[in-house]
CSV table of C-alpha atoms in Angstrom, one decimal:
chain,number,residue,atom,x,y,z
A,428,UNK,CA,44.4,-176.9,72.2
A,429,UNK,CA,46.2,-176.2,69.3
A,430,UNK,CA,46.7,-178.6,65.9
A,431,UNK,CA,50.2,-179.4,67.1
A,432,UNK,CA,49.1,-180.3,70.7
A,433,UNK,CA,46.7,-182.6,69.3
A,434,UNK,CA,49.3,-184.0,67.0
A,435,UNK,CA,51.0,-184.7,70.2
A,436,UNK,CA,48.5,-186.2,71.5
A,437,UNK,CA,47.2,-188.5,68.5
A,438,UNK,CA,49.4,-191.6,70.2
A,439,UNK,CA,47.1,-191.9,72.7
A,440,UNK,CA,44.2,-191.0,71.3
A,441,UNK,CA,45.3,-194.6,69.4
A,442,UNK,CA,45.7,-196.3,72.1
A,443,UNK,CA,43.4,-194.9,74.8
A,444,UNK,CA,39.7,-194.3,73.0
A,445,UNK,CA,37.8,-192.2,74.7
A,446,UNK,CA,40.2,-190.9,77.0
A,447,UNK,CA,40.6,-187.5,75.9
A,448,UNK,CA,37.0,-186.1,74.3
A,449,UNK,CA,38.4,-182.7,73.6
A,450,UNK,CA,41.4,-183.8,71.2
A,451,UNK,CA,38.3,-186.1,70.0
A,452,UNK,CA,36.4,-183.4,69.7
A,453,UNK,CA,38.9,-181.5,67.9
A,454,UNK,CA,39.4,-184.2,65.2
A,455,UNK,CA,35.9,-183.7,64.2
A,456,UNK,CA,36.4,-180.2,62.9
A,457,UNK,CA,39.7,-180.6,61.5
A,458,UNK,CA,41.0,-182.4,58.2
A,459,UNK,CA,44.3,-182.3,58.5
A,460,UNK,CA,44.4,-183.4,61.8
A,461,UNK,CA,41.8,-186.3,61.2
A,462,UNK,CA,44.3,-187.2,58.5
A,463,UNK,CA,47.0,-187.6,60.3
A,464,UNK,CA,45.1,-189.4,62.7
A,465,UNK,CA,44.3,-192.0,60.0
A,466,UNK,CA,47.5,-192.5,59.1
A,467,UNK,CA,48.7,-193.5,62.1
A,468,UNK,CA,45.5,-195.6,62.4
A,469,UNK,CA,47.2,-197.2,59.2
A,470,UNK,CA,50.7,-197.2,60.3
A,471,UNK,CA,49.7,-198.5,63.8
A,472,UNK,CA,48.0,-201.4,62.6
A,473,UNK,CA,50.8,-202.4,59.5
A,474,UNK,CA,53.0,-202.9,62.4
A,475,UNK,CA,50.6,-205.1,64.3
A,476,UNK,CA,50.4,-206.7,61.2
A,477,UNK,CA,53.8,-207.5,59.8
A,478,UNK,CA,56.0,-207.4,62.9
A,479,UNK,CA,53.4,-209.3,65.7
A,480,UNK,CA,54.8,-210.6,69.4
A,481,UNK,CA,56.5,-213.9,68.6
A,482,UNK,CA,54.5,-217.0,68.9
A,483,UNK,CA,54.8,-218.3,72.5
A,484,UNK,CA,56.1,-221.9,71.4
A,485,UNK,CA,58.9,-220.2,69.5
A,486,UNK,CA,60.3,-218.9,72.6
A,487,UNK,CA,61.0,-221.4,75.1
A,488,UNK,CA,64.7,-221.9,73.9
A,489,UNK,CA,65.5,-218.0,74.4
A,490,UNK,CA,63.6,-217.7,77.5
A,491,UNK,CA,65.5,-220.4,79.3
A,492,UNK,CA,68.5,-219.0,77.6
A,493,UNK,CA,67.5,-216.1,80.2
A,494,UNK,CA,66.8,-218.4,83.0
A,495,UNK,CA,70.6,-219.8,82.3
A,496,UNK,CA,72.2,-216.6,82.1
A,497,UNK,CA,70.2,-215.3,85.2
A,498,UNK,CA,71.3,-218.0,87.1
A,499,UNK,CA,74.5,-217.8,86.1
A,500,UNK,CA,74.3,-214.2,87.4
A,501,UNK,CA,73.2,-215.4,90.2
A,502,UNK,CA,75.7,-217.5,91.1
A,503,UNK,CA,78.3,-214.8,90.8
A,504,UNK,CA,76.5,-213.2,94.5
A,505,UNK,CA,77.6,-214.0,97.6
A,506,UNK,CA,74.4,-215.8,98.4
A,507,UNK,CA,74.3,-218.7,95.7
A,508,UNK,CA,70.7,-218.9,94.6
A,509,UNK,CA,69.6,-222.0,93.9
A,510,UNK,CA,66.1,-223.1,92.4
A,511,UNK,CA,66.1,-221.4,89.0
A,512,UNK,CA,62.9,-221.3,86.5
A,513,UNK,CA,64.5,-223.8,84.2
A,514,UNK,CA,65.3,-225.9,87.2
A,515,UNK,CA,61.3,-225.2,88.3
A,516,UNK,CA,60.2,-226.2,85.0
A,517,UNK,CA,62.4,-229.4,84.1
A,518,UNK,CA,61.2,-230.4,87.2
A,519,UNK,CA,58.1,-230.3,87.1
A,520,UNK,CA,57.8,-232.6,83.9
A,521,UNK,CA,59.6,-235.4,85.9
A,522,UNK,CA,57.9,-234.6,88.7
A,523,UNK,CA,54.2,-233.3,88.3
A,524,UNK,CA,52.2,-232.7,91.4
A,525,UNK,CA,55.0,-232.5,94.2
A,526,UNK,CA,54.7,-228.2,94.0
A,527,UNK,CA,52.6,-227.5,96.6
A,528,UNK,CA,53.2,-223.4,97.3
A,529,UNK,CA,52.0,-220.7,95.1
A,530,UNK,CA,54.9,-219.7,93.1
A,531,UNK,CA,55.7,-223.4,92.6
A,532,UNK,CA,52.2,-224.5,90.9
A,533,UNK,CA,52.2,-220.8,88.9
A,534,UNK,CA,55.3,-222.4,87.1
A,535,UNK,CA,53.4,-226.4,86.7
A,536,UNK,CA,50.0,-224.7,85.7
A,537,UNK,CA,51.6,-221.9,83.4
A,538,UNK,CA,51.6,-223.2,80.0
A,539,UNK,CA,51.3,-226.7,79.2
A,540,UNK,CA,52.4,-225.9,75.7
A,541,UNK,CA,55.2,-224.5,76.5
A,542,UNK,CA,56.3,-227.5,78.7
A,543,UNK,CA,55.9,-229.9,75.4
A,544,UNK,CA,58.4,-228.0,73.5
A,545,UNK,CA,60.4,-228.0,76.6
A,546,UNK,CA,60.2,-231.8,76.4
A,547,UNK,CA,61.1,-232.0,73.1
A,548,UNK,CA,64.3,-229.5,73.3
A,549,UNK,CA,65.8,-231.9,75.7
A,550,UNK,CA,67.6,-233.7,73.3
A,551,UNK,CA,68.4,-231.2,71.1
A,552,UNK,CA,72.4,-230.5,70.5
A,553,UNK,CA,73.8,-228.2,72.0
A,554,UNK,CA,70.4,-227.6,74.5
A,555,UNK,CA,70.3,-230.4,76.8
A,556,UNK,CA,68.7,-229.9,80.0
A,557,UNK,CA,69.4,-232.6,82.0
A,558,UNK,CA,66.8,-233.2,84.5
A,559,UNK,CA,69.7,-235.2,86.5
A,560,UNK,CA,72.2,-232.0,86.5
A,561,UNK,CA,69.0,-229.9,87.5
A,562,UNK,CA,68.5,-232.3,90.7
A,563,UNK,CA,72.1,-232.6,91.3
A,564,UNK,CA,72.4,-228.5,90.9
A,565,UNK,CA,70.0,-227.9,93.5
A,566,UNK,CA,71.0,-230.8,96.0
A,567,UNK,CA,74.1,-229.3,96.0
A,568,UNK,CA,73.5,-225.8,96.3
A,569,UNK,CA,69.4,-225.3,97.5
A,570,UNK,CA,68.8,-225.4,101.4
A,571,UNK,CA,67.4,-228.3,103.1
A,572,UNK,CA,63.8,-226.5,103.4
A,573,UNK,CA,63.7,-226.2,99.3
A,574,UNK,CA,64.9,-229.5,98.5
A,575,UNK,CA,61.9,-230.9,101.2
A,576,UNK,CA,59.9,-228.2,99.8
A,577,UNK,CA,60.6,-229.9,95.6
A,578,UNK,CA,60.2,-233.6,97.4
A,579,UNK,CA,64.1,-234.2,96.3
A,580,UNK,CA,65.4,-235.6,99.6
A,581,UNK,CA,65.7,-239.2,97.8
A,582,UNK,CA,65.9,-238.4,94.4
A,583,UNK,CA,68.0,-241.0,92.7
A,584,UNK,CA,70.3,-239.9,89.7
A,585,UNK,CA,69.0,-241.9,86.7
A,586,UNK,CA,72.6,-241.4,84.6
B,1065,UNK,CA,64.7,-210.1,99.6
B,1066,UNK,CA,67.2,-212.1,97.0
B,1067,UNK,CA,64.9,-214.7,96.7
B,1068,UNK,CA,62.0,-213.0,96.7
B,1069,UNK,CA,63.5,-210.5,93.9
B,1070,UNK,CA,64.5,-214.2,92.2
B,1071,UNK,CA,61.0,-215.6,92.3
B,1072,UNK,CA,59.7,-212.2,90.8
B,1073,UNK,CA,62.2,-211.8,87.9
B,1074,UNK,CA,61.5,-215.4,87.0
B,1075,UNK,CA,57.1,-215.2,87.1
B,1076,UNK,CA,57.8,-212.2,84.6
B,1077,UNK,CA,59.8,-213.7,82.4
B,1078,UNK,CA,56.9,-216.3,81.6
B,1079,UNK,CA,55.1,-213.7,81.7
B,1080,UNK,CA,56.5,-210.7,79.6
B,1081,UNK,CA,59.0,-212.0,77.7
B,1082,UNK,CA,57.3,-212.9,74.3
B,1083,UNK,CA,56.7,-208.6,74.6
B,1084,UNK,CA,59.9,-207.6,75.0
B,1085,UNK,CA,61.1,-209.7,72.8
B,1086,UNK,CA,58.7,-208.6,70.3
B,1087,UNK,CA,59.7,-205.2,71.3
B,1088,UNK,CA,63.2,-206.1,70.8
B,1089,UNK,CA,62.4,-207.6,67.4
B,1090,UNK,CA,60.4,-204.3,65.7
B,1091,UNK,CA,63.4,-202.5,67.1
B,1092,UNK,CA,66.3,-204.3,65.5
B,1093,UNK,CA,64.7,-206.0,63.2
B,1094,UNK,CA,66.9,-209.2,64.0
B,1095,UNK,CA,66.3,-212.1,65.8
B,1096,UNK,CA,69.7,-213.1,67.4
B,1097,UNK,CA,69.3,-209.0,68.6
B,1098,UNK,CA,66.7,-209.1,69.7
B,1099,UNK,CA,67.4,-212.3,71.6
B,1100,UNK,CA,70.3,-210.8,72.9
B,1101,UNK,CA,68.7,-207.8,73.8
B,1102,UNK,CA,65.5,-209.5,75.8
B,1103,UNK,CA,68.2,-211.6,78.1
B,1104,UNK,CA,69.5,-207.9,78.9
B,1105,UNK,CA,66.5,-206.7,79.6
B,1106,UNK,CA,65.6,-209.4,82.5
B,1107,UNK,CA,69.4,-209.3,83.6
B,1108,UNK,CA,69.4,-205.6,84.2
B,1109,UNK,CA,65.6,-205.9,85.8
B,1110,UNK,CA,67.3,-208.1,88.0
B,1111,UNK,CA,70.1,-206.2,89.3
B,1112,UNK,CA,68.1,-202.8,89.1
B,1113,UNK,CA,65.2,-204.2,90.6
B,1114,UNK,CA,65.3,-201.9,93.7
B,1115,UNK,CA,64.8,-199.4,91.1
B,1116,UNK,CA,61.6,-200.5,90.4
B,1117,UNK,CA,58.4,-198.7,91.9
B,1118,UNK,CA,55.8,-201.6,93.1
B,1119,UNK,CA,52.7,-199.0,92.3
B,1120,UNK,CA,53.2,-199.6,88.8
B,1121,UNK,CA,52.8,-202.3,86.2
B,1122,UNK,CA,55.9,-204.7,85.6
B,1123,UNK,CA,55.7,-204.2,81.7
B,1124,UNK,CA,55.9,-200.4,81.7
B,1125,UNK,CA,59.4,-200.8,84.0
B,1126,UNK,CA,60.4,-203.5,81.6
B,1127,UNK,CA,59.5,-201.5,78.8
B,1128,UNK,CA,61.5,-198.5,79.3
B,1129,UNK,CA,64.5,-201.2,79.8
B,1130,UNK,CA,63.7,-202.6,76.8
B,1131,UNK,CA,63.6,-199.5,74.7
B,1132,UNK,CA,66.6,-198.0,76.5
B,1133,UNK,CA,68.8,-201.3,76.0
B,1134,UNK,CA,67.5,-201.5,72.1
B,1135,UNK,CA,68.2,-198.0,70.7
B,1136,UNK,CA,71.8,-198.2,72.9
B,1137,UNK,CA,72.3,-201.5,70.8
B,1138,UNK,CA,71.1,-200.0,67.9
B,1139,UNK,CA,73.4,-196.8,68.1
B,1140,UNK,CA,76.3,-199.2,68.6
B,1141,UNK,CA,75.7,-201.1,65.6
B,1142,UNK,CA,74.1,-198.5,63.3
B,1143,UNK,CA,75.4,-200.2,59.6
B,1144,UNK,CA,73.5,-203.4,61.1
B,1145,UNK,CA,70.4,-202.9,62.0
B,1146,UNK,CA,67.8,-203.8,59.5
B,1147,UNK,CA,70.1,-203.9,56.3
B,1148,UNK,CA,70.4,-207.7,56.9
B,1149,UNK,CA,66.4,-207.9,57.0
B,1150,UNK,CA,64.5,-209.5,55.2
B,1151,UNK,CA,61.2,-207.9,55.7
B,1152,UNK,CA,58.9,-210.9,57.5
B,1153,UNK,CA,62.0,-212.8,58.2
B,1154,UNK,CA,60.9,-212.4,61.6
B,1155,UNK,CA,59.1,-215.4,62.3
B,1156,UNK,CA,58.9,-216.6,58.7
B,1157,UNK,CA,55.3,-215.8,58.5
B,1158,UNK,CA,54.7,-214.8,55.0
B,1159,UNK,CA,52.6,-211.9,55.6
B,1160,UNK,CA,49.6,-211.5,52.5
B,1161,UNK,CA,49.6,-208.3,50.5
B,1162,UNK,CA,46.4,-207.7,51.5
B,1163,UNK,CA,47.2,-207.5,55.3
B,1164,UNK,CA,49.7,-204.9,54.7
B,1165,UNK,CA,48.1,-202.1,54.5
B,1166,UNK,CA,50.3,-200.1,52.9
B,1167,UNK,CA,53.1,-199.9,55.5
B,1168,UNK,CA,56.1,-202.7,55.0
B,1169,UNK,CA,58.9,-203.3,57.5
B,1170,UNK,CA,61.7,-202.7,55.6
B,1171,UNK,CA,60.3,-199.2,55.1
B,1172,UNK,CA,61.5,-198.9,59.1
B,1173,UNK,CA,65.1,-199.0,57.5
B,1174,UNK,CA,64.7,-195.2,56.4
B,1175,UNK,CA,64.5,-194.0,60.0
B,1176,UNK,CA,67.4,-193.1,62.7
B,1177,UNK,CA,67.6,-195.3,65.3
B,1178,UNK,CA,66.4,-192.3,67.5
B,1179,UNK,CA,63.6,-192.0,65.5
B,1180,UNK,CA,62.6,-195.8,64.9
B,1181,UNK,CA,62.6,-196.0,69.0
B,1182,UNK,CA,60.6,-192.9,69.5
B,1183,UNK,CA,58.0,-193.6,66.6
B,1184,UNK,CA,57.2,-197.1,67.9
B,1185,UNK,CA,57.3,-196.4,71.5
B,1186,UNK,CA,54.6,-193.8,70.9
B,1187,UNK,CA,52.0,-195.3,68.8
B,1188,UNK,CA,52.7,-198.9,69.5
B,1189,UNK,CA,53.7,-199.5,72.7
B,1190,UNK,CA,52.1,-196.1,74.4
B,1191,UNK,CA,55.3,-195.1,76.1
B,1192,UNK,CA,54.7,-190.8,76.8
B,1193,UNK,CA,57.3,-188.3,75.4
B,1194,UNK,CA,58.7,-188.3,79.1
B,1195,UNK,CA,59.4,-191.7,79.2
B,1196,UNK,CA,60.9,-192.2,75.6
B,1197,UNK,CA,62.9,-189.1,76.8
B,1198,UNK,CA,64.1,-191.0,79.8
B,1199,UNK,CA,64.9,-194.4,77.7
B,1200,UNK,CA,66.8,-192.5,75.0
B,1201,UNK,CA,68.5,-190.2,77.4
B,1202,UNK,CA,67.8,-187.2,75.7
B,1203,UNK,CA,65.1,-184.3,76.3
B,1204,UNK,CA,61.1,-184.3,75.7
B,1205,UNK,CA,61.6,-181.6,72.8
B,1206,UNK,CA,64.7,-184.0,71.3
B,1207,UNK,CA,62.0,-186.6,71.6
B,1208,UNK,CA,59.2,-184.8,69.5
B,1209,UNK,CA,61.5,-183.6,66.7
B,1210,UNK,CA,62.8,-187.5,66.4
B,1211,UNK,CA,58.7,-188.5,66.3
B,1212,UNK,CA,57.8,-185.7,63.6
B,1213,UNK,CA,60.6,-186.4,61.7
B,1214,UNK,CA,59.7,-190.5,61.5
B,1215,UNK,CA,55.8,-189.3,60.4
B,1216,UNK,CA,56.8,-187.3,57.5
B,1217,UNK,CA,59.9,-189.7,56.5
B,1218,UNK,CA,56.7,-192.7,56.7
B,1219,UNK,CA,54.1,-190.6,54.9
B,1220,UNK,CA,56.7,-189.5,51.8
B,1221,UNK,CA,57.2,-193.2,51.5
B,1222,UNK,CA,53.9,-194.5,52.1
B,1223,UNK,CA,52.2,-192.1,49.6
């Protein structure tokens, strides 16, 4: 291998140790390309650094932004989907314990953090996620084995 | 199929989005973007998702969306991108001196959008010169000259 095959290669030397002895090998006889290899070390781990994945809490507004748009995407088929994550999710803080299949609880077990800031954007302008539109959305729209499925057949709008 | 599609796009939004979106941020450097950009992603998983090859791992499809809708919205809006950052306005996590390490976000300014997309694809998120190729429709070769040309650009100002 040559120094600008390994130079290549330095990416995933980073991010796969061990993976490729003879590059490693290689870095042990040459400066320049040990250098380079440091620098990206460097550069690698400023960026880990300075520019992290955003904080998990920060992001329940935006992702339900994309549960909202999706559904709205959705809606635009010919076959109307009904039970959305936000719908999944809002539900689940009025109604704990009614999910019964897999990809139901995966949604009530996933985060309970996340499901507090959910609770607490309710009110916020402009964000409201009206647990009664939710109900209504899906009574409307969801077939009779889903809305048995949520336990919604007698669900009483509160407003 | 549509609802099985549905349940899937919605378990990987809990489940990826705080990466894309972190993606999305290092790439454009701006929140609302980015934001804007992650919601594309999942919408365009979505409609694409027969695309998508079940043998391999969600994030590396939704990766290679991601990069591919990022550096499109970064071409569009080249005089944007970054010269309204702040460099940890990110999150507003004032990141110490000392965890720096020598590399500083704004420094990401000096780099095309070609080469900002192929740089952090390779050494952070481990995407091959293929793929990159692929996301930023151009060739392999295109893609090496963009990531050699981001090293030395990074080195001069680091040094």
């Amino acid at each position: 291998m040559t120094c600008k095959d390994i130079r290549d290669l330095l990416p995933e030397i980073i991010n796969n140790p061990g993976k490729y002895p003879e590059a490693e090998a290689h870095l042990q006889s040459c400066a320049d390309c040990r250098e380079e290899f440091a620098f990206l070390q460097e550069l690698r781990e400023g960026i880990r650094v300075t520019l992290p994945d955003p904080d998990p809490l920060e992001t329940a507004i935006p992702k339900l932004k994309t549960v909202r748009r999706l559904r709205w995407e959705r809606s635009r088929r010919p076959v109307f989907a009904a039970v959305s994550l936000a719908a999944v999710m809002a539900l689940t803080l009025i109604l704990p314990g009614v999910f019964t299949t897999d990809d139901l609880q995966f949604y009530a077990d996933y985060d309970t953090e996340t499901e507090k800031v959910l609770s607490s954007i309710d009110m916020e302008e402009g964000w409201q996620i009206s647990t009664d539109e939710i109900a209504m959305y899906l009574l409307e729209n969801a077939d009779m084995e889903t809305i048995k499925e949520l336990g919604l057949e007698n669900y009483q709008v509160q407003s | 199929m549509n609802k099985t599609r549905k349940h899937i796009i919605d378990k990987w939004i809990v489940q990826y989005y705080d990466a894309v979106l972190g993606m999305a941020l290092r790439l454009t450097g701006n929140r609302d973007d980015a934001e804007d950009c992650a919601q594309d992603v999942f919408v365009r998983a979505w409609r694409k998702f027969d695309s998508f090859r079940g043998d391999s791992h969600p994030m590396a499809w939704l990766k290679t969306i991601t990069y591919n809708i990022c550096y499109n919205h970064l071409n569009r809006n080249k005089s944007k991108a970054w010269n309204e950052m702040d460099e940890n306005q990110h999150y507003d996590i004032p990141v110490p001196e000392d965890q720096k390490r020598g590399f500083d976000p704004s420094l990401l300014k000096l780099l095309s959008p070609g080469e900002k997309a192929v740089l952090l694809a390779r050494i952070y998120d481990g995407l091959s010169f293929r793929e990159v190729a692929e996301c930023l429709n151009t060739t392999e070769n295109s893609a090496k000259v963009s990531y050699h040309n981001a090293i030395k650009k990074l080195r001069k100002a680091m040094s």
